[in-house]
Amino acid sequence: MKSRILGLALAIVMLFAVGATAKDTNENKNLKLVYVEWDCANASSHLAKAVLEDKLGYKVELLPVTLPILWTSLATGDADAMVTAWLPNTNKDMYDKYKDKLEVLGKLTDGARIGLAVPDYVPLRSVEELKANAGKFKGQIIGIDPGAAIMRLTENLLKDYSIDNMELMEGSDAIMTSSLAEAIRNKKWIVITAWSPHWLFGRWNLHYLEDPKGSLGSEEAIYNVGRKDLKKDHPEAHAFLSKFAFTGADQLQQLMAWNQEKGADPMKNARRFMTEHPEMVEAWLKK
């Protein structure tokens, strides 16, 4: 009788132990990736999600957020990682504020930059020419969402060059690109806040305006960043995100262009990229 009771007790303990292990394993395979709804961040974040889910068995929640929340959510541990940190210039303020609570995991790509851009039929070559030609642009610079670093830096640029007859218009990535498309269809002058890599440089003939004072910074890179203790809590994800990288900005721009096709699905295009570049995926997962 005692042996039967002892056996039953051991069985119950084993059952709870297995249940707890399964629960812990399930929890360790849940990840939250945050991104701002810009085309470059959308493309790279969905690719990271596809690899983490298809190759490493994670369940990944992609959370679109504003730029300040992007950084604070990682610093507080409410999110696990992102693949869209522009450093050392564009996101400098946010990174400097929270760097003690973050880990830079690896470089996603070189060749990133921000600037003011115009269609090639606009003959201007420098931001120094904007003030004298403000009327041709209706006194507007077409921007994106107000929380973006490029908006803050462009406001600084207007002050640096004493451009007091133009207004930086708030909007979004989608509004900016649709405004650009309409202007180009009608051969109207337009100046936008732009960045590379971006699919719009593949669709239209554009050029950046020179910025002699460096108000918008210089060429930089995009990095993968995680919260502190990511390696301890999610070692496989940490290892992958430390290697996750494109061979160049043109690869990311290609993926972004696929996402602009009619009826495009970012997850399907991410898996298409994985299929077309199996050697890259293998390198990302190599132990």
PDB file of C-alpha atoms in Angstrom:
ATOM      1  CA  MET A   1       0.000   0.000   0.000  1.00  0.00           C
ATOM      2  CA  LYS A   2       2.796   2.386   0.946  1.00  0.00           C
ATOM      3  CA  SER A   3       4.630   1.575  -2.271  1.00  0.00           C
ATOM      4  CA  ARG A   4       1.487   2.323  -4.311  1.00  0.00           C
ATOM      5  CA  ILE A   5       1.033   5.681  -2.559  1.00  0.00           C
ATOM      6  CA  LEU A   6       4.708   6.491  -3.031  1.00  0.00           C
ATOM      7  CA  GLY A   7       4.478   5.559  -6.719  1.00  0.00           C
ATOM      8  CA  LEU A   8       1.397   7.739  -7.171  1.00  0.00           C
ATOM      9  CA  ALA A   9       3.117  10.667  -5.468  1.00  0.00           C
ATOM     10  CA  LEU A  10       6.156  10.298  -7.699  1.00  0.00           C
ATOM     11  CA  ALA A  11       3.942  10.159 -10.779  1.00  0.00           C
ATOM     12  CA  ILE A  12       2.204  13.397  -9.765  1.00  0.00           C
ATOM     13  CA  VAL A  13       5.563  15.102  -9.149  1.00  0.00           C
ATOM     14  CA  MET A  14       6.803  13.912 -12.555  1.00  0.00           C
ATOM     15  CA  LEU A  15       3.622  15.169 -14.229  1.00  0.00           C
ATOM     16  CA  PHE A  16       4.025  18.643 -12.739  1.00  0.00           C
ATOM     17  CA  ALA A  17       7.711  18.673 -13.626  1.00  0.00           C
ATOM     18  CA  VAL A  18       7.011  17.803 -17.264  1.00  0.00           C
ATOM     19  CA  GLY A  19       4.244  20.397 -17.410  1.00  0.00           C
ATOM     20  CA  ALA A  20       6.476  23.056 -15.945  1.00  0.00           C
ATOM     21  CA  THR A  21       9.276  22.191 -18.379  1.00  0.00           C
ATOM     22  CA  ALA A  22       6.902  22.364 -21.336  1.00  0.00           C
ATOM     23  CA  LYS A  23       5.583  25.678 -20.098  1.00  0.00           C
ATOM     24  CA  ASP A  24       9.086  27.073 -19.644  1.00  0.00           C
ATOM     25  CA  THR A  25      10.137  25.849 -23.100  1.00  0.00           C
ATOM     26  CA  ASN A  26       7.095  27.492 -24.634  1.00  0.00           C
ATOM     27  CA  GLU A  27       7.814  30.763 -22.856  1.00  0.00           C
ATOM     28  CA  ASN A  28      11.462  30.682 -23.952  1.00  0.00           C
ATOM     29  CA  LYS A  29      10.351  30.486 -27.570  1.00  0.00           C
ATOM     30  CA  ASN A  30       8.248  33.658 -27.490  1.00  0.00           C
ATOM     31  CA  LEU A  31       9.875  36.836 -28.764  1.00  0.00           C
ATOM     32  CA  LYS A  32       8.772  40.428 -29.278  1.00  0.00           C
ATOM     33  CA  LEU A  33      10.447  42.389 -32.050  1.00  0.00           C
ATOM     34  CA  VAL A  34       9.667  46.102 -32.311  1.00  0.00           C
ATOM     35  CA  TYR A  35       9.941  48.292 -35.394  1.00  0.00           C
ATOM     36  CA  VAL A  36       8.787  51.636 -36.752  1.00  0.00           C
ATOM     37  CA  GLU A  37       6.569  51.380 -39.820  1.00  0.00           C
ATOM     38  CA  TRP A  38       9.169  52.553 -42.292  1.00  0.00           C
ATOM     39  CA  ASP A  39       9.673  50.409 -45.374  1.00  0.00           C
ATOM     40  CA  CYS A  40      13.252  49.417 -44.508  1.00  0.00           C
ATOM     41  CA  ALA A  41      12.353  48.431 -40.945  1.00  0.00           C
ATOM     42  CA  ASN A  42       9.248  46.587 -42.127  1.00  0.00           C
ATOM     43  CA  ALA A  43      11.237  44.493 -44.593  1.00  0.00           C
ATOM     44  CA  SER A  44      14.131  43.542 -42.305  1.00  0.00           C
ATOM     45  CA  SER A  45      11.855  42.883 -39.302  1.00  0.00           C
ATOM     46  CA  HIS A  46       9.661  40.472 -41.254  1.00  0.00           C
ATOM     47  CA  LEU A  47      12.746  38.682 -42.548  1.00  0.00           C
ATOM     48  CA  ALA A  48      14.065  38.264 -39.006  1.00  0.00           C
ATOM     49  CA  LYS A  49      10.668  36.943 -37.916  1.00  0.00           C
ATOM     50  CA  ALA A  50      10.576  34.436 -40.795  1.00  0.00           C
ATOM     51  CA  VAL A  51      13.998  33.010 -39.941  1.00  0.00           C
ATOM     52  CA  LEU A  52      13.310  32.865 -36.202  1.00  0.00           C
ATOM     53  CA  GLU A  53      10.006  31.075 -36.734  1.00  0.00           C
ATOM     54  CA  ASP A  54      10.846  28.780 -39.658  1.00  0.00           C
ATOM     55  CA  LYS A  55      14.380  27.802 -38.696  1.00  0.00           C
ATOM     56  CA  LEU A  56      14.558  28.187 -34.911  1.00  0.00           C
ATOM     57  CA  GLY A  57      11.001  27.432 -33.798  1.00  0.00           C
ATOM     58  CA  TYR A  58      10.236  30.758 -32.129  1.00  0.00           C
ATOM     59  CA  LYS A  59       6.866  32.427 -32.007  1.00  0.00           C
ATOM     60  CA  VAL A  60       7.595  36.051 -32.910  1.00  0.00           C
ATOM     61  CA  GLU A  61       5.300  38.982 -32.294  1.00  0.00           C
ATOM     62  CA  LEU A  62       6.079  41.986 -34.478  1.00  0.00           C
ATOM     63  CA  LEU A  63       5.039  45.228 -32.820  1.00  0.00           C
ATOM     64  CA  PRO A  64       4.880  48.462 -34.857  1.00  0.00           C
ATOM     65  CA  VAL A  65       5.633  51.387 -32.538  1.00  0.00           C
ATOM     66  CA  THR A  66       6.811  54.993 -32.558  1.00  0.00           C
ATOM     67  CA  LEU A  67      10.529  55.728 -32.430  1.00  0.00           C
ATOM     68  CA  PRO A  68      10.632  56.708 -28.716  1.00  0.00           C
ATOM     69  CA  ILE A  69       8.716  53.551 -27.735  1.00  0.00           C
ATOM     70  CA  LEU A  70      11.050  51.486 -29.915  1.00  0.00           C
ATOM     71  CA  TRP A  71      13.932  52.363 -27.617  1.00  0.00           C
ATOM     72  CA  THR A  72      12.130  52.565 -24.279  1.00  0.00           C
ATOM     73  CA  SER A  73      10.459  49.159 -24.765  1.00  0.00           C
ATOM     74  CA  LEU A  74      13.872  47.527 -25.124  1.00  0.00           C
ATOM     75  CA  ALA A  75      15.344  49.457 -22.203  1.00  0.00           C
ATOM     76  CA  THR A  76      12.491  48.374 -19.922  1.00  0.00           C
ATOM     77  CA  GLY A  77      12.506  44.785 -21.178  1.00  0.00           C
ATOM     78  CA  ASP A  78       8.976  45.018 -22.606  1.00  0.00           C
ATOM     79  CA  ALA A  79      10.392  43.998 -25.994  1.00  0.00           C
ATOM     80  CA  ASP A  80      13.309  41.763 -26.886  1.00  0.00           C
ATOM     81  CA  ALA A  81      15.032  43.171 -29.951  1.00  0.00           C
ATOM     82  CA  MET A  82      14.928  45.328 -33.065  1.00  0.00           C
ATOM     83  CA  VAL A  83      16.812  45.327 -36.377  1.00  0.00           C
ATOM     84  CA  THR A  84      16.511  49.015 -37.220  1.00  0.00           C
ATOM     85  CA  ALA A  85      18.942  51.138 -35.181  1.00  0.00           C
ATOM     86  CA  TRP A  86      20.619  53.823 -37.292  1.00  0.00           C
ATOM     87  CA  LEU A  87      24.005  54.653 -35.755  1.00  0.00           C
ATOM     88  CA  PRO A  88      26.128  56.548 -34.965  1.00  0.00           C
ATOM     89  CA  ASN A  89      24.196  59.653 -36.055  1.00  0.00           C
ATOM     90  CA  THR A  90      20.468  59.307 -36.643  1.00  0.00           C
ATOM     91  CA  ASN A  91      19.488  57.500 -33.435  1.00  0.00           C
ATOM     92  CA  LYS A  92      22.358  58.886 -31.359  1.00  0.00           C
ATOM     93  CA  ASP A  93      20.179  60.651 -28.777  1.00  0.00           C
ATOM     94  CA  MET A  94      18.056  57.579 -28.056  1.00  0.00           C
ATOM     95  CA  TYR A  95      21.028  55.240 -27.981  1.00  0.00           C
ATOM     96  CA  ASP A  96      23.033  57.473 -25.641  1.00  0.00           C
ATOM     97  CA  LYS A  97      20.034  57.705 -23.317  1.00  0.00           C
ATOM     98  CA  TYR A  98      19.448  53.954 -23.014  1.00  0.00           C
ATOM     99  CA  LYS A  99      22.739  52.286 -24.007  1.00  0.00           C
ATOM    100  CA  ASP A 100      23.433  50.952 -20.509  1.00  0.00           C
ATOM    101  CA  LYS A 101      20.252  48.876 -20.755  1.00  0.00           C
ATOM    102  CA  LEU A 102      20.847  47.622 -24.301  1.00  0.00           C
ATOM    103  CA  GLU A 103      23.226  45.457 -26.285  1.00  0.00           C
ATOM    104  CA  VAL A 104      24.269  46.143 -29.877  1.00  0.00           C
ATOM    105  CA  LEU A 105      24.121  42.669 -31.372  1.00  0.00           C
ATOM    106  CA  GLY A 106      25.486  43.158 -34.869  1.00  0.00           C
ATOM    107  CA  LYS A 107      25.478  45.282 -38.001  1.00  0.00           C
ATOM    108  CA  LEU A 108      22.574  44.709 -40.383  1.00  0.00           C
ATOM    109  CA  THR A 109      24.090  46.705 -43.249  1.00  0.00           C
ATOM    110  CA  ASP A 110      26.447  49.514 -44.152  1.00  0.00           C
ATOM    111  CA  GLY A 111      25.627  52.183 -46.721  1.00  0.00           C
ATOM    112  CA  ALA A 112      22.802  53.888 -44.828  1.00  0.00           C
ATOM    113  CA  ARG A 113      22.262  57.633 -44.974  1.00  0.00           C
ATOM    114  CA  ILE A 114      19.607  60.286 -44.590  1.00  0.00           C
ATOM    115  CA  GLY A 115      19.164  63.556 -46.452  1.00  0.00           C
ATOM    116  CA  LEU A 116      16.911  65.871 -48.373  1.00  0.00           C
ATOM    117  CA  ALA A 117      16.211  64.584 -51.871  1.00  0.00           C
ATOM    118  CA  VAL A 118      14.659  65.943 -55.053  1.00  0.00           C
ATOM    119  CA  PRO A 119      13.746  64.447 -58.452  1.00  0.00           C
ATOM    120  CA  ASP A 120      16.566  64.655 -60.996  1.00  0.00           C
ATOM    121  CA  TYR A 121      14.630  67.191 -63.080  1.00  0.00           C
ATOM    122  CA  VAL A 122      15.018  69.667 -60.200  1.00  0.00           C
ATOM    123  CA  PRO A 123      18.390  71.300 -60.993  1.00  0.00           C
ATOM    124  CA  LEU A 124      19.384  72.135 -57.409  1.00  0.00           C
ATOM    125  CA  ARG A 125      22.422  70.414 -55.950  1.00  0.00           C
ATOM    126  CA  SER A 126      22.705  71.779 -52.402  1.00  0.00           C
ATOM    127  CA  VAL A 127      20.450  72.609 -49.459  1.00  0.00           C
ATOM    128  CA  GLU A 128      22.047  76.053 -49.632  1.00  0.00           C
ATOM    129  CA  GLU A 129      19.880  76.672 -52.724  1.00  0.00           C
ATOM    130  CA  LEU A 130      16.576  75.918 -51.015  1.00  0.00           C
ATOM    131  CA  LYS A 131      15.921  79.333 -49.517  1.00  0.00           C
ATOM    132  CA  ALA A 132      16.214  81.157 -52.846  1.00  0.00           C
ATOM    133  CA  ASN A 133      13.897  78.623 -54.495  1.00  0.00           C
ATOM    134  CA  ALA A 134      11.371  78.138 -51.686  1.00  0.00           C
ATOM    135  CA  GLY A 135       8.461  79.360 -53.825  1.00  0.00           C
ATOM    136  CA  LYS A 136       8.980  76.600 -56.381  1.00  0.00           C
ATOM    137  CA  PHE A 137       8.486  74.080 -53.555  1.00  0.00           C
ATOM    138  CA  LYS A 138       5.458  75.995 -52.221  1.00  0.00           C
ATOM    139  CA  GLY A 139       7.531  76.665 -49.135  1.00  0.00           C
ATOM    140  CA  GLN A 140       7.345  73.023 -48.027  1.00  0.00           C
ATOM    141  CA  ILE A 141       9.662  70.133 -47.262  1.00  0.00           C
ATOM    142  CA  ILE A 142       7.635  66.922 -47.253  1.00  0.00           C
ATOM    143  CA  GLY A 143       8.516  64.942 -44.148  1.00  0.00           C
ATOM    144  CA  ILE A 144       7.414  61.792 -42.332  1.00  0.00           C
ATOM    145  CA  ASP A 145       6.147  61.057 -38.812  1.00  0.00           C
ATOM    146  CA  PRO A 146       7.043  63.677 -36.193  1.00  0.00           C
ATOM    147  CA  GLY A 147       8.874  61.234 -33.918  1.00  0.00           C
ATOM    148  CA  ALA A 148      11.457  60.334 -36.573  1.00  0.00           C
ATOM    149  CA  ALA A 149      15.036  61.455 -36.002  1.00  0.00           C
ATOM    150  CA  ILE A 150      15.265  62.767 -39.563  1.00  0.00           C
ATOM    151  CA  MET A 151      12.522  65.278 -38.738  1.00  0.00           C
ATOM    152  CA  ARG A 152      14.428  66.640 -35.734  1.00  0.00           C
ATOM    153  CA  LEU A 153      17.649  66.816 -37.743  1.00  0.00           C
ATOM    154  CA  THR A 154      15.901  68.558 -40.635  1.00  0.00           C
ATOM    155  CA  GLU A 155      14.550  71.190 -38.235  1.00  0.00           C
ATOM    156  CA  ASN A 156      18.146  71.724 -37.129  1.00  0.00           C
ATOM    157  CA  LEU A 157      19.212  71.978 -40.769  1.00  0.00           C
ATOM    158  CA  LEU A 158      16.683  74.756 -41.417  1.00  0.00           C
ATOM    159  CA  LYS A 159      18.227  76.715 -38.555  1.00  0.00           C
ATOM    160  CA  ASP A 160      21.810  75.944 -39.572  1.00  0.00           C
ATOM    161  CA  TYR A 161      21.222  77.307 -43.071  1.00  0.00           C
ATOM    162  CA  SER A 162      18.816  80.097 -41.984  1.00  0.00           C
ATOM    163  CA  ILE A 163      16.041  78.713 -44.201  1.00  0.00           C
ATOM    164  CA  ASP A 164      13.188  80.624 -42.613  1.00  0.00           C
ATOM    165  CA  ASN A 165      10.795  80.571 -45.570  1.00  0.00           C
ATOM    166  CA  MET A 166      10.176  76.811 -45.715  1.00  0.00           C
ATOM    167  CA  GLU A 167       8.121  74.584 -43.428  1.00  0.00           C
ATOM    168  CA  LEU A 168       8.813  70.943 -42.618  1.00  0.00           C
ATOM    169  CA  MET A 169       5.512  69.094 -43.122  1.00  0.00           C
ATOM    170  CA  GLU A 170       4.703  66.186 -40.814  1.00  0.00           C
ATOM    171  CA  GLY A 171       3.189  63.029 -42.263  1.00  0.00           C
ATOM    172  CA  SER A 172       4.332  59.445 -42.709  1.00  0.00           C
ATOM    173  CA  ASP A 173       6.495  57.319 -44.981  1.00  0.00           C
ATOM    174  CA  ALA A 174       3.415  56.483 -47.071  1.00  0.00           C
ATOM    175  CA  ILE A 175       2.279  60.109 -47.350  1.00  0.00           C
ATOM    176  CA  MET A 176       5.770  61.223 -48.309  1.00  0.00           C
ATOM    177  CA  THR A 177       6.126  58.634 -51.073  1.00  0.00           C
ATOM    178  CA  SER A 178       2.621  59.268 -52.458  1.00  0.00           C
ATOM    179  CA  SER A 179       3.333  63.035 -52.516  1.00  0.00           C
ATOM    180  CA  LEU A 180       6.565  62.317 -54.359  1.00  0.00           C
ATOM    181  CA  ALA A 181       4.787  60.095 -56.898  1.00  0.00           C
ATOM    182  CA  GLU A 182       2.163  62.753 -57.604  1.00  0.00           C
ATOM    183  CA  ALA A 183       4.772  65.495 -57.995  1.00  0.00           C
ATOM    184  CA  ILE A 184       6.823  63.392 -60.417  1.00  0.00           C
ATOM    185  CA  ARG A 185       3.748  62.549 -62.507  1.00  0.00           C
ATOM    186  CA  ASN A 186       3.143  66.281 -62.930  1.00  0.00           C
ATOM    187  CA  LYS A 187       6.836  67.295 -63.122  1.00  0.00           C
ATOM    188  CA  LYS A 188       6.381  69.536 -60.076  1.00  0.00           C
ATOM    189  CA  TRP A 189       9.210  70.557 -57.784  1.00  0.00           C
ATOM    190  CA  ILE A 190       9.301  68.680 -54.499  1.00  0.00           C
ATOM    191  CA  VAL A 191      11.870  68.140 -51.748  1.00  0.00           C
ATOM    192  CA  ILE A 192      11.472  65.259 -49.294  1.00  0.00           C
ATOM    193  CA  THR A 193      13.106  63.836 -46.205  1.00  0.00           C
ATOM    194  CA  ALA A 194      14.711  60.696 -47.583  1.00  0.00           C
ATOM    195  CA  TRP A 195      16.950  57.849 -46.531  1.00  0.00           C
ATOM    196  CA  SER A 196      18.816  54.950 -48.080  1.00  0.00           C
ATOM    197  CA  PRO A 197      18.248  52.105 -48.439  1.00  0.00           C
ATOM    198  CA  HIS A 198      14.743  52.855 -49.769  1.00  0.00           C
ATOM    199  CA  TRP A 199      12.843  51.422 -52.710  1.00  0.00           C
ATOM    200  CA  LEU A 200      11.964  54.898 -54.020  1.00  0.00           C
ATOM    201  CA  PHE A 201      15.535  55.338 -55.319  1.00  0.00           C
ATOM    202  CA  GLY A 202      15.004  52.276 -57.494  1.00  0.00           C
ATOM    203  CA  ARG A 203      11.657  53.462 -58.835  1.00  0.00           C
ATOM    204  CA  TRP A 204      12.469  57.116 -59.590  1.00  0.00           C
ATOM    205  CA  ASN A 205      15.507  59.145 -60.570  1.00  0.00           C
ATOM    206  CA  LEU A 206      16.333  61.175 -57.461  1.00  0.00           C
ATOM    207  CA  HIS A 207      19.377  62.778 -55.927  1.00  0.00           C
ATOM    208  CA  TYR A 208      20.316  63.986 -52.472  1.00  0.00           C
ATOM    209  CA  LEU A 209      21.038  67.658 -51.922  1.00  0.00           C
ATOM    210  CA  GLU A 210      24.532  68.287 -50.636  1.00  0.00           C
ATOM    211  CA  ASP A 211      24.735  69.284 -46.979  1.00  0.00           C
ATOM    212  CA  PRO A 212      28.082  71.092 -46.561  1.00  0.00           C
ATOM    213  CA  LYS A 213      27.553  71.746 -42.846  1.00  0.00           C
ATOM    214  CA  GLY A 214      26.747  68.102 -42.111  1.00  0.00           C
ATOM    215  CA  SER A 215      23.488  68.928 -40.364  1.00  0.00           C
ATOM    216  CA  LEU A 216      22.051  65.539 -41.325  1.00  0.00           C
ATOM    217  CA  GLY A 217      25.213  63.599 -40.554  1.00  0.00           C
ATOM    218  CA  SER A 218      27.146  61.338 -42.898  1.00  0.00           C
ATOM    219  CA  GLU A 219      26.964  57.734 -44.057  1.00  0.00           C
ATOM    220  CA  GLU A 220      26.186  55.321 -41.252  1.00  0.00           C
ATOM    221  CA  ALA A 221      24.991  51.773 -40.633  1.00  0.00           C
ATOM    222  CA  ILE A 222      21.901  49.950 -39.401  1.00  0.00           C
ATOM    223  CA  TYR A 223      22.319  47.708 -36.360  1.00  0.00           C
ATOM    224  CA  ASN A 224      20.455  44.956 -34.546  1.00  0.00           C
ATOM    225  CA  VAL A 225      19.901  45.833 -30.894  1.00  0.00           C
ATOM    226  CA  GLY A 226      18.579  43.722 -28.038  1.00  0.00           C
ATOM    227  CA  ARG A 227      17.615  44.210 -24.432  1.00  0.00           C
ATOM    228  CA  LYS A 228      19.979  43.295 -21.640  1.00  0.00           C
ATOM    229  CA  ASP A 229      19.869  39.582 -20.724  1.00  0.00           C
ATOM    230  CA  LEU A 230      18.615  38.569 -24.181  1.00  0.00           C
ATOM    231  CA  LYS A 231      21.512  36.126 -24.475  1.00  0.00           C
ATOM    232  CA  LYS A 232      20.648  34.507 -21.151  1.00  0.00           C
ATOM    233  CA  ASP A 233      16.920  34.244 -21.867  1.00  0.00           C
ATOM    234  CA  HIS A 234      17.044  33.474 -25.602  1.00  0.00           C
ATOM    235  CA  PRO A 235      20.522  32.213 -26.548  1.00  0.00           C
ATOM    236  CA  GLU A 236      19.509  30.941 -29.998  1.00  0.00           C
ATOM    237  CA  ALA A 237      17.784  34.186 -30.943  1.00  0.00           C
ATOM    238  CA  HIS A 238      20.744  36.162 -29.601  1.00  0.00           C
ATOM    239  CA  ALA A 239      23.180  34.118 -31.701  1.00  0.00           C
ATOM    240  CA  PHE A 240      21.065  34.577 -34.844  1.00  0.00           C
ATOM    241  CA  LEU A 241      20.564  38.324 -34.402  1.00  0.00           C
ATOM    242  CA  SER A 242      24.304  38.736 -33.833  1.00  0.00           C
ATOM    243  CA  LYS A 243      24.907  37.298 -37.339  1.00  0.00           C
ATOM    244  CA  PHE A 244      21.793  38.579 -39.151  1.00  0.00           C
ATOM    245  CA  ALA A 245      23.122  40.885 -41.886  1.00  0.00           C
ATOM    246  CA  PHE A 246      22.769  41.772 -45.548  1.00  0.00           C
ATOM    247  CA  THR A 247      25.788  41.788 -47.859  1.00  0.00           C
ATOM    248  CA  GLY A 248      24.932  45.389 -48.709  1.00  0.00           C
ATOM    249  CA  ALA A 249      22.197  48.001 -48.636  1.00  0.00           C
ATOM    250  CA  ASP A 250      21.141  46.996 -52.163  1.00  0.00           C
ATOM    251  CA  GLN A 251      19.892  43.632 -50.851  1.00  0.00           C
ATOM    252  CA  LEU A 252      17.631  45.303 -48.311  1.00  0.00           C
ATOM    253  CA  GLN A 253      16.449  47.721 -50.980  1.00  0.00           C
ATOM    254  CA  GLN A 254      15.548  44.756 -53.208  1.00  0.00           C
ATOM    255  CA  LEU A 255      13.441  43.215 -50.466  1.00  0.00           C
ATOM    256  CA  MET A 256      11.756  46.577 -49.897  1.00  0.00           C
ATOM    257  CA  ALA A 257      10.957  46.808 -53.619  1.00  0.00           C
ATOM    258  CA  TRP A 258       9.233  43.398 -53.541  1.00  0.00           C
ATOM    259  CA  ASN A 259       7.017  44.699 -50.748  1.00  0.00           C
ATOM    260  CA  GLN A 260       5.834  47.527 -53.009  1.00  0.00           C
ATOM    261  CA  GLU A 261       4.421  45.178 -55.621  1.00  0.00           C
ATOM    262  CA  LYS A 262       0.652  44.950 -55.862  1.00  0.00           C
ATOM    263  CA  GLY A 263      -0.787  42.582 -53.257  1.00  0.00           C
ATOM    264  CA  ALA A 264       2.615  42.083 -51.636  1.00  0.00           C
ATOM    265  CA  ASP A 265       2.867  40.150 -48.355  1.00  0.00           C
ATOM    266  CA  PRO A 266       6.010  41.005 -46.333  1.00  0.00           C
ATOM    267  CA  MET A 267       6.147  37.520 -44.778  1.00  0.00           C
ATOM    268  CA  LYS A 268       5.892  35.784 -48.166  1.00  0.00           C
ATOM    269  CA  ASN A 269       8.605  38.046 -49.528  1.00  0.00           C
ATOM    270  CA  ALA A 270      10.776  37.331 -46.497  1.00  0.00           C
ATOM    271  CA  ARG A 271      10.483  33.616 -47.193  1.00  0.00           C
ATOM    272  CA  ARG A 272      11.143  34.258 -50.889  1.00  0.00           C
ATOM    273  CA  PHE A 273      14.366  36.019 -49.872  1.00  0.00           C
ATOM    274  CA  MET A 274      15.296  33.024 -47.695  1.00  0.00           C
ATOM    275  CA  THR A 275      14.697  30.660 -50.620  1.00  0.00           C
ATOM    276  CA  GLU A 276      16.779  32.754 -53.029  1.00  0.00           C
ATOM    277  CA  HIS A 277      19.649  33.219 -50.555  1.00  0.00           C
ATOM    278  CA  PRO A 278      20.021  29.890 -48.712  1.00  0.00           C
ATOM    279  CA  GLU A 279      23.760  30.416 -48.126  1.00  0.00           C
ATOM    280  CA  MET A 280      23.027  33.622 -46.212  1.00  0.00           C
ATOM    281  CA  VAL A 281      20.446  31.919 -44.034  1.00  0.00           C
ATOM    282  CA  GLU A 282      22.927  29.117 -43.334  1.00  0.00           C
ATOM    283  CA  ALA A 283      25.555  31.660 -42.288  1.00  0.00           C
ATOM    284  CA  TRP A 284      23.087  33.395 -39.964  1.00  0.00           C
ATOM    285  CA  LEU A 285      22.337  30.106 -38.215  1.00  0.00           C
ATOM    286  CA  LYS A 286      25.858  28.717 -38.095  1.00  0.00           C
ATOM    287  CA  LYS A 287      26.971  27.901 -34.550  1.00  0.00           C
TER     288      LYS A 287
END
